[in-house]
Each structure stands twice: as C-alpha cells, then as structure tokens.
Short mmCIF file of C-alpha atoms in Angstrom, two decimals:
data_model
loop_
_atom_site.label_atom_id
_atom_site.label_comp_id
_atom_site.label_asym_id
_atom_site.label_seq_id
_atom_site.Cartn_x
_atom_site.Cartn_y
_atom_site.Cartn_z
CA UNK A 1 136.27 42.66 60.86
CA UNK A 2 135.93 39.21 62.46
CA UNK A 3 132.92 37.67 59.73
CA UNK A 4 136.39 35.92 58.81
CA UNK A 5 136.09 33.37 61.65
CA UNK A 6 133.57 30.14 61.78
CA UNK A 7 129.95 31.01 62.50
CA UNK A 8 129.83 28.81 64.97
CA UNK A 9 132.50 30.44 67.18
CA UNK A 10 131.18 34.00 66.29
CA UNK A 11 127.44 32.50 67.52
CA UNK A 12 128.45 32.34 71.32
CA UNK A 13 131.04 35.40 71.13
CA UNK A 14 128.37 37.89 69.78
CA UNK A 15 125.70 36.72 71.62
CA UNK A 16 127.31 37.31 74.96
CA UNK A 17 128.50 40.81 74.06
CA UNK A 18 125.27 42.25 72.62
CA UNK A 19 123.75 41.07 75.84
CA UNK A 20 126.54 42.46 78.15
CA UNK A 21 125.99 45.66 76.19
CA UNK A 22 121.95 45.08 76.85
CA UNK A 23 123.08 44.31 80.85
CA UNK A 24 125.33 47.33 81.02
CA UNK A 25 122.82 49.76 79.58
CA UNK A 26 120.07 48.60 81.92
CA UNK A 27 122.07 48.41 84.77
CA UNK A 28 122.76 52.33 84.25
CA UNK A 29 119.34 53.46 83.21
CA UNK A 30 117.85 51.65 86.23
CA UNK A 31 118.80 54.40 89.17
CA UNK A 32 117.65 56.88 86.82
CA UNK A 33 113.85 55.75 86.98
CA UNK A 34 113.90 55.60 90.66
CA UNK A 35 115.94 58.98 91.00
CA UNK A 36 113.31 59.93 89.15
CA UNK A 37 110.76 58.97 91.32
CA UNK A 38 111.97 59.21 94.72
CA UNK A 39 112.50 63.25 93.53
CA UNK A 40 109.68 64.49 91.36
CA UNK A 41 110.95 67.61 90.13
CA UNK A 42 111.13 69.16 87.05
CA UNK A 43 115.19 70.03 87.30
CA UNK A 44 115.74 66.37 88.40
CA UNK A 45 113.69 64.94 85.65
CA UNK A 46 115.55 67.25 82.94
CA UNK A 47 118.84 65.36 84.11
CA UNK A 48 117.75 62.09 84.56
CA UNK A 49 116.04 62.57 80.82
CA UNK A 50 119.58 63.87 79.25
CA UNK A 51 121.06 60.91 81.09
CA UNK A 52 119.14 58.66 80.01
CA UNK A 53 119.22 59.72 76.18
CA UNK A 54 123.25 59.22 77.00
CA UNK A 55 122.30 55.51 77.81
CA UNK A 56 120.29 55.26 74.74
CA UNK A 57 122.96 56.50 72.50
CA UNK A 58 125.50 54.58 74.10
CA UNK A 59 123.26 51.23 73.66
CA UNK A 60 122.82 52.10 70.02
CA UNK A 61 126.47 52.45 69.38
CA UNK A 62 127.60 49.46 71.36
CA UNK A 63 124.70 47.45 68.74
CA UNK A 64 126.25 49.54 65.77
CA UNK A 65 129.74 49.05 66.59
CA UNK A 66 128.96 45.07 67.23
CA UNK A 67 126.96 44.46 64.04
CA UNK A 68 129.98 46.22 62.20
CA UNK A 69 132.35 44.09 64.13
CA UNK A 70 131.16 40.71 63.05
CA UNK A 71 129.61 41.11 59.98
CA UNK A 72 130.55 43.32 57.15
CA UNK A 73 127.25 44.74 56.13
CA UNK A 74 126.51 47.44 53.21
CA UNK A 75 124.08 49.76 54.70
CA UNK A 76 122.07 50.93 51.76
CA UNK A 77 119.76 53.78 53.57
CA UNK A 78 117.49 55.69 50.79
CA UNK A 79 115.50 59.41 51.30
CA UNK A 80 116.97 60.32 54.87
CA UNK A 81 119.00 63.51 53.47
CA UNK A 82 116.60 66.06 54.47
CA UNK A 83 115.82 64.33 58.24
CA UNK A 84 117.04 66.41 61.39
CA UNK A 85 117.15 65.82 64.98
CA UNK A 86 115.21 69.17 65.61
CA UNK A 87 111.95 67.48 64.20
CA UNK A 88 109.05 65.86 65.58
CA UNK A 89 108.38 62.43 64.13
CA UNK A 90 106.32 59.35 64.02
CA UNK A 91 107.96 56.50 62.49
CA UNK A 92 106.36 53.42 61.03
CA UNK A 93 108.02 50.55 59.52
CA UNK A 94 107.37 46.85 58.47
CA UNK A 95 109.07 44.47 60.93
CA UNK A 96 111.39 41.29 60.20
CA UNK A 97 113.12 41.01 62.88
CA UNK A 98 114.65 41.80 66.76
CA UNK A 99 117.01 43.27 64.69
CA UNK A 100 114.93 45.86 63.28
CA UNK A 101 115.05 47.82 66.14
CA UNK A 102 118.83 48.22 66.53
CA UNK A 103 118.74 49.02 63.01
CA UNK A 104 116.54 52.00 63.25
CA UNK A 105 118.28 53.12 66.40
CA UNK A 106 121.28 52.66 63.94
CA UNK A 107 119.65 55.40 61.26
CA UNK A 108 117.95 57.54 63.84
CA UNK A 109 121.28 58.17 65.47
CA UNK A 110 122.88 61.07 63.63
CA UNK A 111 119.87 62.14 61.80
CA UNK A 112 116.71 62.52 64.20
CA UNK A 113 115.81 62.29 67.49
CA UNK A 114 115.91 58.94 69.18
CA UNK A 115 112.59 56.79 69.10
CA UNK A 116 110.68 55.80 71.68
CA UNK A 117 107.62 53.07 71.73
CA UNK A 118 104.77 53.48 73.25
CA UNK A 119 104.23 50.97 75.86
CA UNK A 120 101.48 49.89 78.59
CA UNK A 121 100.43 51.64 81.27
CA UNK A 122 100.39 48.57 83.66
CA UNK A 123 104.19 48.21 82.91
CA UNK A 124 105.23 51.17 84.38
CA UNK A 125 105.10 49.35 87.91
CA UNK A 126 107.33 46.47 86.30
CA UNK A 127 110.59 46.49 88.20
CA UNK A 128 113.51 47.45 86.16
CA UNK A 129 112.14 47.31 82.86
CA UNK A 130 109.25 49.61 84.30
CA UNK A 131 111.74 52.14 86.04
CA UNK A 132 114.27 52.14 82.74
CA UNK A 133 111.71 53.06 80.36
CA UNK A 134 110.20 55.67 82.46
CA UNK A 135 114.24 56.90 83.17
CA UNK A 136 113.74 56.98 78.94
CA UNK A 137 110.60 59.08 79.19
CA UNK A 138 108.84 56.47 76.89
CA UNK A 139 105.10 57.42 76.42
CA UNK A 140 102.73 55.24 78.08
CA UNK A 141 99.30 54.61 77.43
CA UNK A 142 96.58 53.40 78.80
CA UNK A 143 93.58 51.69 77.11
CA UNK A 144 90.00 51.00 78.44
CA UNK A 145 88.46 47.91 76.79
CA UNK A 146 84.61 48.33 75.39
CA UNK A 147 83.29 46.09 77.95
CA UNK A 148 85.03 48.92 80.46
CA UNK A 149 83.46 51.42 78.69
CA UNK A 150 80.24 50.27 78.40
CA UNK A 151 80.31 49.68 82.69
CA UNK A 152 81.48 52.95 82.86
CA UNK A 153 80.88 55.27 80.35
CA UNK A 154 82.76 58.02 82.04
CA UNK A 155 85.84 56.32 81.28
CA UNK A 156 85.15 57.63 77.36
CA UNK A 157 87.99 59.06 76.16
CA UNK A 158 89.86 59.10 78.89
CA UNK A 159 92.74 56.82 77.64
CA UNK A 160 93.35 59.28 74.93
CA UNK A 161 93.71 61.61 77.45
CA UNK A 162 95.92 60.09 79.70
CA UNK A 163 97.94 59.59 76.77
CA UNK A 164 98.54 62.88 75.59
CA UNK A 165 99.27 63.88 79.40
CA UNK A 166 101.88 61.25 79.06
CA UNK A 167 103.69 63.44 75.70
CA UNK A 168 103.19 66.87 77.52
CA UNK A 169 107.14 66.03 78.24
CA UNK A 170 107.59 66.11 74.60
CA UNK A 171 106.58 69.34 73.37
CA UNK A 172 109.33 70.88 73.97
CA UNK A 173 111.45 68.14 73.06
CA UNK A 174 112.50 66.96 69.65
CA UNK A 175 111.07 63.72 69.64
CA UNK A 176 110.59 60.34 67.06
CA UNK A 177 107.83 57.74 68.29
CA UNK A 178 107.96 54.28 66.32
CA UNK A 179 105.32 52.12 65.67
CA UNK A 180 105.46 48.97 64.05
CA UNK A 181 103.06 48.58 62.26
CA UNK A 182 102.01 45.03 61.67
CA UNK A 183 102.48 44.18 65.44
CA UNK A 184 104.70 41.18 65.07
CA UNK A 185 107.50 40.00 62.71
CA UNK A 186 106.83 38.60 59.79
CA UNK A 187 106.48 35.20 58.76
CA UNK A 188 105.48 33.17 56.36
CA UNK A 189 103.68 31.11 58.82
CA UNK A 190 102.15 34.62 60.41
CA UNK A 191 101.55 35.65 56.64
CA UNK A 192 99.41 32.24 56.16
CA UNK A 193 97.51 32.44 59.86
CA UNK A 194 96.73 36.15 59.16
CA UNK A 195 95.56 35.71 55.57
CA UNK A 196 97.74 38.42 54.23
CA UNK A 197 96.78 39.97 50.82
CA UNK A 198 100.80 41.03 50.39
CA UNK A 199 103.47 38.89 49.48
CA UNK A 200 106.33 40.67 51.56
CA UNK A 201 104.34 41.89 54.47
CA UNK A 202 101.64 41.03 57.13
CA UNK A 203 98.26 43.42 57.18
CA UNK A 204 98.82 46.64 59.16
CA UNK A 205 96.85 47.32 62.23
CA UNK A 206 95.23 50.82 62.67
CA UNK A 207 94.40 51.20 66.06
CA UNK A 208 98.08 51.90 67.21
CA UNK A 209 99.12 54.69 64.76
CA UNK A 210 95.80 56.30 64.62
CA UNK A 211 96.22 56.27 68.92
CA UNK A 212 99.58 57.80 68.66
CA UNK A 213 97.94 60.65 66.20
CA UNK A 214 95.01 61.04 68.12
CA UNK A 215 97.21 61.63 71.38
CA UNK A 216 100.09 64.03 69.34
CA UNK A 217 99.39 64.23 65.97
CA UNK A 218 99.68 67.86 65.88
CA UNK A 219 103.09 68.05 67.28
CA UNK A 220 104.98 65.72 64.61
CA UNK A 221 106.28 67.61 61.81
CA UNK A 222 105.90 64.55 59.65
CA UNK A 223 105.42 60.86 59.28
CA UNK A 224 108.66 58.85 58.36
CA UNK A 225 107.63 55.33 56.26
CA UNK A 226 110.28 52.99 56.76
CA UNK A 227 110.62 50.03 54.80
CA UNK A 228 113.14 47.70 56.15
CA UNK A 229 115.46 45.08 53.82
CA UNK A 230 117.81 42.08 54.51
CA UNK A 231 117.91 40.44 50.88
CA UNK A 232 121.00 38.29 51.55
CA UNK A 233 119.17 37.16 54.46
CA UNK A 234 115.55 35.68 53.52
CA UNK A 235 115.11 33.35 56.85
CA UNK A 236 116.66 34.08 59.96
CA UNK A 237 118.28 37.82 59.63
CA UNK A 238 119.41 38.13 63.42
CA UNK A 239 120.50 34.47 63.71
CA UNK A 240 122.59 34.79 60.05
CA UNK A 241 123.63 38.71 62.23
CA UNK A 242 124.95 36.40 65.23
CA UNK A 243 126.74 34.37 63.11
CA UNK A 244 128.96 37.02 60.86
CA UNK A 245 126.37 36.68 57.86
CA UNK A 246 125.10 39.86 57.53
CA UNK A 247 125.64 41.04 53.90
CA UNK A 248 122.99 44.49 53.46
CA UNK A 249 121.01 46.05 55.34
CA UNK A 250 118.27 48.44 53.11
CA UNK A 251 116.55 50.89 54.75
CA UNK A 252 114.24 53.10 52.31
CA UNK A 253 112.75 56.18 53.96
CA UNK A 254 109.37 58.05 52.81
CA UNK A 255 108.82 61.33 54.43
CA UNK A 256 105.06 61.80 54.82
CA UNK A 257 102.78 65.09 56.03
CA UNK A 258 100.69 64.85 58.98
CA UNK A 259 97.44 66.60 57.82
CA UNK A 260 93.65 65.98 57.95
CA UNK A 261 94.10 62.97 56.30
CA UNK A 262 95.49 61.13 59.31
CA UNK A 263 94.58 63.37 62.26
CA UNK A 264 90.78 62.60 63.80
CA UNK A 265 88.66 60.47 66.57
CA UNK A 266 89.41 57.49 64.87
CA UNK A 267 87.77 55.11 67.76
CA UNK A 268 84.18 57.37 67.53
CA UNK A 269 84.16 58.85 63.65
CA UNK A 270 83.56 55.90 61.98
CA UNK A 271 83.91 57.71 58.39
CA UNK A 272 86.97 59.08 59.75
CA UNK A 273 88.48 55.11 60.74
CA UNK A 274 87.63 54.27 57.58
CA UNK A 275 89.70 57.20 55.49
CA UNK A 276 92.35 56.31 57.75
CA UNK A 277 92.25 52.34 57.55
CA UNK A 278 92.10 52.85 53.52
CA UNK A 279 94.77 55.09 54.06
CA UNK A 280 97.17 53.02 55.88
CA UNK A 281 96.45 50.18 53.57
CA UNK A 282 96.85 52.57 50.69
CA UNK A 283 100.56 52.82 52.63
CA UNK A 284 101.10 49.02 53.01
CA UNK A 285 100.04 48.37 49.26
CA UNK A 286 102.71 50.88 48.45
CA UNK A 287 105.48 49.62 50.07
CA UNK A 288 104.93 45.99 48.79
CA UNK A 289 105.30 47.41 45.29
CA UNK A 290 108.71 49.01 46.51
CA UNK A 291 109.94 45.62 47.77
CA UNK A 292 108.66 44.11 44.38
CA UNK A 293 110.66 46.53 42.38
CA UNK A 294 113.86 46.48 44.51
CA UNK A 295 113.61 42.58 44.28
CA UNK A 296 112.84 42.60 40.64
CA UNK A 297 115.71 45.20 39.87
CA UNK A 298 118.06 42.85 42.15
CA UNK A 299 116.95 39.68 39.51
CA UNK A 300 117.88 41.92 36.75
CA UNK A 301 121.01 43.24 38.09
CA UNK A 302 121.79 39.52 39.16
CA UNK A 303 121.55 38.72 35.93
CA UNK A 304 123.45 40.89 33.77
CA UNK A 305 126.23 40.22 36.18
CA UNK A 306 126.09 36.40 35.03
CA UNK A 307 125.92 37.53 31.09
CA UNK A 308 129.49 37.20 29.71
CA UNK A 309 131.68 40.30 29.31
#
C-alpha cells in the first residue's frame, strides 16, 4: 500500500519496523526460556511451548503484514494444496536471501506446522538468543568432531543420540524442521568460490539433512522440497523488499516420501552416504531444471507480450 512512496524514504521506515517487530518478539519469548528453566516441569513447559508458538505466529504476521505493506508482491506458491498442520515435516529449500526465512514462515503459516532449525548445542547457554530458542523448543544438536572421536571413541554416536533426545518433545507434536540446504545464500561470487556445477544454485551439503533423518526420520510424514523465486529481483531481494520493490515472490513446493532411500547411518554406512549424497544431488539437479523452465517460460511469455496484437 505504501510501494507508492520514494525508496529511499521507505528504506529507513521499514527497516525500523521489521526490527521493532524482531525487538518485540524477542523481548516476549525471552521470560519464556527462563520460566522454562527456573521450573522444569512438564505442565510449565506445555505453556511456555503454546506461548511461544503465539510469539512465533505473531512474528510471522508482523513480517507478512510488513512485506504486504510496502511492497505489492504476487505470491505465486505452487503444490501446497494437500499440506496440513497435523503433519510431520522436514523442509528443505535453496536459499537467496534473509528473506527466505520470513517467506517460508509466510507459507508455513496456515498450512503446516511452524519450522524450526536446528541449531548448536553450545548456543543454548547464549543469553537471550539461547533462552528464546529453547522458549521455541528448537532442536539442538550436538556434534563430536573426528579428532573427538578418535580420543574418545565412546563418544560414537552419541551426538545422534543426544539429538534425537532433543525431538522426544516432538512426537507428539505436529512439527516442520527446515534445513537449508546449501548452508549459505547464494551468490554468484559463492557460486564461483564453491565451483558450483548449477547455474541457479550452490552444491548441497549432506551432512545436515541426513543428521536431521538420522535423529527423526521416522517421525516425518514427508519431505517438503522448496524451491524459492524472486525473478523481478535478480541482485539484492531483501534490500529491493526494504525499499517497496518487491514484485513476486515464487514458492514451488515438492512433496517427497521419507523411505529407505533417505533413512540410514549415513556418518558409518559408507554405501548408504553415498545413495543418499547421489540422492540429494539427484534433488538439486532437479530443481535447477525447474528454475530453467520457469525462467525459460518467463522469456517466452515476455515475449509474446511484446508481439503486436
């Protein structure tokens, strides 16, 4: 409603209100993680957990209602009919930008359960951010390098483990963890430094997904692929956001099954890492031909549009 007025004086304007939504969001959640720690028990936790979704939900519509605010953006979302928030998913996606993740909180809102990230074990004793994620019940993890392992061979398997003691809390709750993927935005400076055999997208990295399936595989009803799109924006999506340019946002979903194909020791099998490393690549090779066809059907649409009538 306001993409009307001068980037420049939407720049400042939207800026400070996404972050006072940020501010007000943490402020909230923060009590909740010590609450939750000062009384460990389970009624307490329940609360503090429905509480906390609140905060998530209201964070997620304050970025909705924003992006809609300043920008008018045509949210093309693809294959999310049959979704519901009474699943168990694991969400992967290519990553372009901060924005990404406000984006899939946007789609995740009324059709699954919110996401969650897995995060580090050591940040759990961060204050504030450490406190507000665990108020979030996001899964940590904890990872033993093989120099630890190799000093203390006891320690074997042990992070997977911990891991899946950390999701007990989700077995009973409808839950969507998100992984992206490629471990960084892309680039095309990341694209050059990482040697990446794709066009659109940086190589995918295993180790994280095949973790998360190791630790819960069996509890996710499926695997959602989403491939994320800003073609009016090439560069600098959140920036061009900030400033009221924000013409489409493209979200194409793939709903995948979570079988034997994905769900093994994937740090000790070795045949098993590489079925899943051929598979994930398999994945990655797929959704660059998706972008390639949506771009190549955008040139042809572009151009029919400039034929005379």
């Amino acid at each position: 409603m306001l993409s009307f007025l001068p980037g420049w004086l939407l720049l400042p304007l939207s800026f400070t209100l996404f972050s006072c939504n940020l501010a007000l969001w943490g402020i909230l959640v923060t009590p909740l993680g010590l609450i939750k720690l000062l009384l460990p028990f389970p009624a307490i936790h329940r609360l503090t957990a429905l509480a906390g979704k609140g905060c998530y939900r209201g964070w997620t519509s304050g970025n909705t209602l924003l992006i809609n605010l300043f920008n008018r953006p045509d949210w093309q979302i693809t294959g999310a009919q049959a979704l519901d928030k009474a699943s168990w998913y694991l969400l992967i996606s290519n990553h372009k930008s901060w924005l990404d993740i406000p984006v899939v909180s946007t789609v995740a809102h009324s059709r699954i359960p919110e996401p969650k990230f897995f995060l580090k074990d050591e940040l759990k004793w961060l204050p504030f951010l450490g406190t507000g994620c665990w108020a979030l019940d996001m899964p940590f993890m904890k990872r033993y390098s093989a120099a630890q392992l190799a000093k203390y061979p006891h320690l074997k398997g042990k992070d997977i483990e911990t891991t899946r003691q950390s999701c007990q809390k989700f077995k009973t709750v409808p839950t969507t963890i998100i992984n992206f993927v490629e471990g960084t935005r892309f680039t095309e400076n990341k694209k050059l430094q990482k040697r990446s055999p794709f066009h659109y997208l940086l190589p995918p990295k295993a180790g994280g997904i095949a973790f998360t399936l190791a630790s819960m595989g069996e509890q996710f009803n499926a695997i959602l692929d989403f491939t994320l799109l800003y073609p009016d924006n090439p560069n600098n999506v959140a920036l061009d956001m900030l400033m009221g340019k924000l013409k489409r946002v493209v979200v194409q979903v793939e709903v995948l099954p979570v079988d034997q194909q994905v769900i093994g020791d994937y740090f000790n099998d070795e045949q098993f890492r590489e079925r899943f490393q051929l598979w994930l690549n398999q994945r990655w090779q797929h959704k660059e031909q998706l972008i390639e066809q949506f771009y190549q059907a955008e040139t042809v649409r572009a151009s029919a549009e400039q034929l005379p009538c």
